[in-house]
Short mmCIF file of C-alpha atoms in Angstrom, two decimals:
data_model
loop_
_atom_site.label_atom_id
_atom_site.label_comp_id
_atom_site.label_asym_id
_atom_site.label_seq_id
_atom_site.Cartn_x
_atom_site.Cartn_y
_atom_site.Cartn_z
CA SER A 1 3.31 57.90 29.75
CA GLN A 2 6.97 56.98 29.79
CA LYS A 3 8.05 54.40 27.24
CA ILE A 4 11.16 52.85 25.74
CA GLU A 5 10.49 51.26 22.38
CA GLN A 6 12.66 48.77 20.60
CA ASN A 7 11.47 46.90 17.55
CA SER A 8 9.79 43.79 18.90
CA GLU A 9 10.10 42.04 15.55
CA ALA A 10 13.35 40.23 14.90
CA LEU A 11 15.83 41.76 12.48
CA ASN A 12 17.19 39.35 9.87
CA ILE A 13 20.22 40.40 7.83
CA GLN A 14 22.85 38.80 5.65
CA GLU A 15 26.40 38.31 6.87
CA GLY A 16 28.62 41.22 5.95
CA LYS A 17 25.83 43.80 5.95
CA THR A 18 25.33 46.54 8.53
CA ALA A 19 22.70 45.87 11.17
CA THR A 20 20.88 48.93 12.54
CA LEU A 21 18.77 48.69 15.68
CA THR A 22 16.57 51.48 16.99
CA CYS A 23 15.75 52.63 20.49
CA ASN A 24 13.09 55.33 20.88
CA TYR A 25 11.91 56.82 24.13
CA THR A 26 9.19 59.21 25.29
CA ASN A 27 8.84 61.33 28.42
CA TYR A 28 12.30 60.50 29.69
CA SER A 29 15.34 62.77 29.94
CA PRO A 30 18.23 60.37 30.13
CA ALA A 31 21.70 61.54 30.99
CA TYR A 32 23.22 58.39 29.51
CA LEU A 33 22.16 55.61 27.23
CA GLN A 34 23.63 52.12 27.27
CA TRP A 35 23.46 49.13 24.95
CA TYR A 36 23.70 45.54 26.11
CA ARG A 37 23.83 42.19 24.34
CA GLN A 38 21.97 39.17 25.68
CA ASP A 39 22.39 35.62 24.43
CA PRO A 40 19.75 32.92 25.14
CA GLY A 41 20.05 31.62 28.68
CA ARG A 42 22.62 34.24 29.64
CA GLY A 43 22.59 37.60 31.38
CA PRO A 44 23.00 40.88 29.48
CA VAL A 45 26.55 41.99 28.69
CA PHE A 46 27.46 45.68 28.54
CA LEU A 47 28.61 46.96 25.13
CA LEU A 48 28.63 50.75 24.94
CA LEU A 49 27.61 53.84 26.89
CA ILE A 50 26.97 57.28 25.38
CA ARG A 51 26.37 60.55 27.19
CA GLU A 52 23.59 63.01 26.34
CA ASN A 53 26.09 65.54 24.99
CA GLU A 54 27.78 62.98 22.71
CA LYS A 55 26.43 62.42 19.24
CA GLU A 56 28.28 59.25 18.40
CA LYS A 57 30.41 56.56 20.03
CA ARG A 58 32.38 53.77 18.37
CA LYS A 59 33.96 50.54 19.53
CA GLU A 60 35.45 48.23 16.91
CA ARG A 61 32.53 47.26 14.60
CA LEU A 62 29.94 48.91 16.84
CA LYS A 63 28.62 52.44 16.56
CA VAL A 64 25.99 54.17 18.69
CA THR A 65 24.30 57.50 18.01
CA PHE A 66 22.22 59.49 20.49
CA ASP A 67 19.81 62.20 19.34
CA THR A 68 18.15 63.86 22.34
CA THR A 69 15.98 65.99 20.05
CA LEU A 70 14.52 62.98 18.28
CA LYS A 71 14.69 60.99 21.53
CA GLN A 72 16.35 58.16 19.67
CA SER A 73 19.46 56.04 19.70
CA LEU A 74 20.68 53.95 16.79
CA PHE A 75 22.97 50.96 17.27
CA HIS A 76 24.97 49.81 14.26
CA ILE A 77 27.00 46.64 13.74
CA THR A 78 29.12 46.86 10.61
CA ALA A 79 30.35 43.78 8.70
CA SER A 80 27.94 41.67 10.71
CA GLN A 81 28.74 38.04 11.47
CA PRO A 82 26.55 35.08 12.51
CA ALA A 83 28.19 35.36 15.96
CA ASP A 84 26.51 38.76 16.33
CA SER A 85 23.11 37.02 16.48
CA ALA A 86 21.63 37.89 19.89
CA THR A 87 19.11 40.18 21.57
CA TYR A 88 20.24 43.77 21.99
CA LEU A 89 18.87 45.87 24.83
CA CYS A 90 18.99 49.62 25.20
CA ALA A 91 18.89 51.17 28.65
CA LEU A 92 18.37 54.76 29.80
CA ASP A 93 20.19 56.18 32.83
CA MET A 94 18.36 58.98 34.58
CA TYR A 95 18.87 61.03 37.69
CA ASN A 96 16.63 59.72 40.43
CA THR A 97 16.17 60.39 44.12
CA GLY A 98 19.28 59.11 45.87
CA GLY A 99 21.18 58.24 42.73
CA PHE A 100 20.63 56.97 39.24
CA LYS A 101 17.92 54.77 37.78
CA THR A 102 18.43 52.52 34.77
CA ILE A 103 15.39 51.63 32.67
CA PHE A 104 15.70 48.86 30.08
CA GLY A 105 13.90 48.32 26.80
CA ALA A 106 12.51 44.90 25.90
CA GLY A 107 15.22 44.32 23.28
CA THR A 108 15.42 43.48 19.60
CA ARG A 109 16.44 40.03 18.40
CA LEU A 110 19.05 40.06 15.62
CA PHE A 111 19.68 37.11 13.32
CA VAL A 112 22.69 37.24 11.00
CA LYS A 113 22.56 34.63 8.25
CA ALA A 114 25.71 33.16 6.74
CA GLU B 1 32.95 34.71 33.07
CA THR B 2 31.26 37.97 34.06
CA GLY B 3 32.44 38.07 37.67
CA VAL B 4 28.86 37.66 38.91
CA THR B 5 27.76 34.14 39.84
CA GLN B 6 24.17 33.12 40.47
CA THR B 7 22.95 29.85 41.96
CA PRO B 8 20.99 27.81 41.31
CA ARG B 9 20.69 28.20 37.53
CA HIS B 10 17.30 26.52 37.50
CA LEU B 11 14.70 26.17 40.25
CA VAL B 12 11.29 24.52 40.26
CA MET B 13 9.18 25.05 43.34
CA GLY B 14 5.64 24.74 44.54
CA MET B 15 3.63 27.70 45.69
CA THR B 16 4.02 26.77 49.35
CA ASN B 17 7.78 26.21 49.29
CA LYS B 18 10.48 28.49 50.64
CA LYS B 19 13.71 28.84 48.68
CA SER B 20 16.52 31.33 48.26
CA LEU B 21 18.45 32.61 45.25
CA LYS B 22 22.10 33.49 45.73
CA CYS B 23 24.31 35.98 43.95
CA GLU B 24 28.03 36.56 44.46
CA GLN B 25 30.19 39.15 42.76
CA HIS B 26 33.98 39.04 42.55
CA LEU B 27 34.45 42.52 41.10
CA GLY B 28 34.77 44.62 44.25
CA HIS B 29 31.61 46.54 43.37
CA ASN B 30 29.56 48.49 45.89
CA ALA B 31 26.10 48.30 44.31
CA MET B 32 24.03 45.18 43.65
CA TYR B 33 20.67 44.71 41.95
CA TRP B 34 17.89 42.14 41.51
CA TYR B 35 15.92 42.15 38.26
CA LYS B 36 13.01 40.06 36.98
CA GLN B 37 12.94 39.22 33.27
CA SER B 38 9.77 37.75 31.77
CA ALA B 39 9.45 36.68 28.15
CA LYS B 40 9.25 39.59 25.69
CA LYS B 41 9.21 42.14 28.54
CA PRO B 42 11.83 44.62 29.68
CA LEU B 43 13.94 43.88 32.73
CA GLU B 44 12.04 44.94 35.83
CA LEU B 45 14.20 46.36 38.61
CA MET B 46 13.20 44.82 41.94
CA PHE B 47 15.77 45.90 44.54
CA VAL B 48 18.95 47.95 44.72
CA TYR B 49 21.60 47.76 47.42
CA SER B 50 24.40 50.26 47.83
CA LEU B 51 27.10 49.50 50.39
CA GLU B 52 24.86 46.79 51.86
CA GLU B 53 21.97 49.20 52.43
CA ARG B 54 18.74 48.75 50.50
CA VAL B 55 18.21 51.99 48.62
CA GLU B 56 15.41 51.02 46.27
CA ASN B 57 12.40 48.72 46.46
CA ASN B 58 10.18 48.97 43.42
CA SER B 59 6.84 47.95 44.89
CA VAL B 60 7.83 44.31 45.00
CA PRO B 61 5.40 41.95 46.80
CA SER B 62 6.49 40.89 50.26
CA ARG B 63 6.76 37.26 49.14
CA PHE B 64 10.16 38.40 47.77
CA SER B 65 12.61 39.31 50.52
CA PRO B 66 16.15 40.47 49.70
CA GLU B 67 19.18 40.23 51.93
CA CYS B 68 22.65 41.72 51.48
CA PRO B 69 24.96 40.47 54.26
CA ASN B 70 28.06 42.08 52.69
CA SER B 71 29.01 43.89 49.51
CA SER B 72 29.86 40.66 47.69
CA HIS B 73 26.71 38.65 48.39
CA LEU B 74 23.05 39.17 47.65
CA PHE B 75 20.16 36.82 48.35
CA LEU B 76 16.53 36.75 47.29
CA HIS B 77 14.36 34.76 49.68
CA LEU B 78 11.17 33.37 48.18
CA HIS B 79 8.01 32.10 49.86
CA THR B 80 4.42 31.39 48.81
CA LEU B 81 5.10 32.47 45.24
CA GLN B 82 2.47 32.63 42.51
CA PRO B 83 2.59 31.12 38.99
CA GLU B 84 3.10 34.61 37.53
CA ASP B 85 6.37 34.82 39.42
CA SER B 86 7.88 32.29 36.99
CA ALA B 87 10.65 34.19 35.19
CA LEU B 88 14.41 34.64 34.87
CA TYR B 89 15.81 36.40 37.93
CA LEU B 90 18.99 38.32 37.23
CA CYS B 91 21.51 39.73 39.65
CA ALA B 92 23.80 42.59 38.64
CA SER B 93 26.49 44.72 40.20
CA SER B 94 28.14 48.05 39.44
CA GLN B 95 31.07 49.95 40.91
CA GLU B 96 28.77 52.53 42.47
CA ARG B 97 25.12 53.46 42.15
CA THR B 98 25.99 56.59 40.20
CA GLU B 99 26.10 57.74 36.63
CA ASN B 100 28.32 56.24 34.00
CA GLN B 101 28.27 52.84 35.68
CA PRO B 102 27.66 49.82 33.44
CA GLN B 103 26.09 46.90 35.18
CA HIS B 104 27.61 43.43 35.21
CA PHE B 105 25.03 40.66 35.15
CA GLY B 106 25.03 37.06 36.22
CA ASP B 107 23.43 34.44 34.01
CA GLY B 108 20.30 34.32 36.13
CA THR B 109 18.14 31.75 37.88
CA ARG B 110 15.31 30.35 35.77
CA LEU B 111 12.43 30.01 38.25
CA SER B 112 9.34 27.92 37.57
CA ILE B 113 6.40 27.92 39.99
CA LEU B 114 4.15 24.88 39.82
#
């Protein structure tokens, strides 16, 4: 069956450390992978997109890797801050009849302690 | 401000009521989406509109009826809902329904069915 797996347990880290979140998938062949941030009571906000032929993408303190062999993406936040506390969603973009289809994971909650 | 506005933010209704959710985007996008988000579950895509034409309906019960009168507005008409329909309903838009298109989300309508 097709699955997207993100760690359902919350990740707790200390301020200043690097947070690493994992997104694994099975039986999908995504052309793109996206990461979103969602705060309580708010809609998801787009952070980064990486193509299947890209290994790594960076934006300020954020870094995403995409390994199509392992079927895994890692999302890193360096020098983490309490303001980074949120739920992070990964999403796969795949070719679909008539266009593209985006499938979301359930998200991982990140808590950054001061 | 994401450029996508949803109203109302909260809605409580009985199972026999009829109500509508509204979404408006100010981004000039051509694709709009309705998602359902239940606690600890991935976003479930309900409907996709591209240039005001419904292009995807993911086996959503007929008690949910979408309407897209123009490319800036999207409605979700609700009637005779069930308690399991209680969830956060998110609207999103993207430039096109093609690859490499991040989605911009509103902050959702929190729906509670009594």
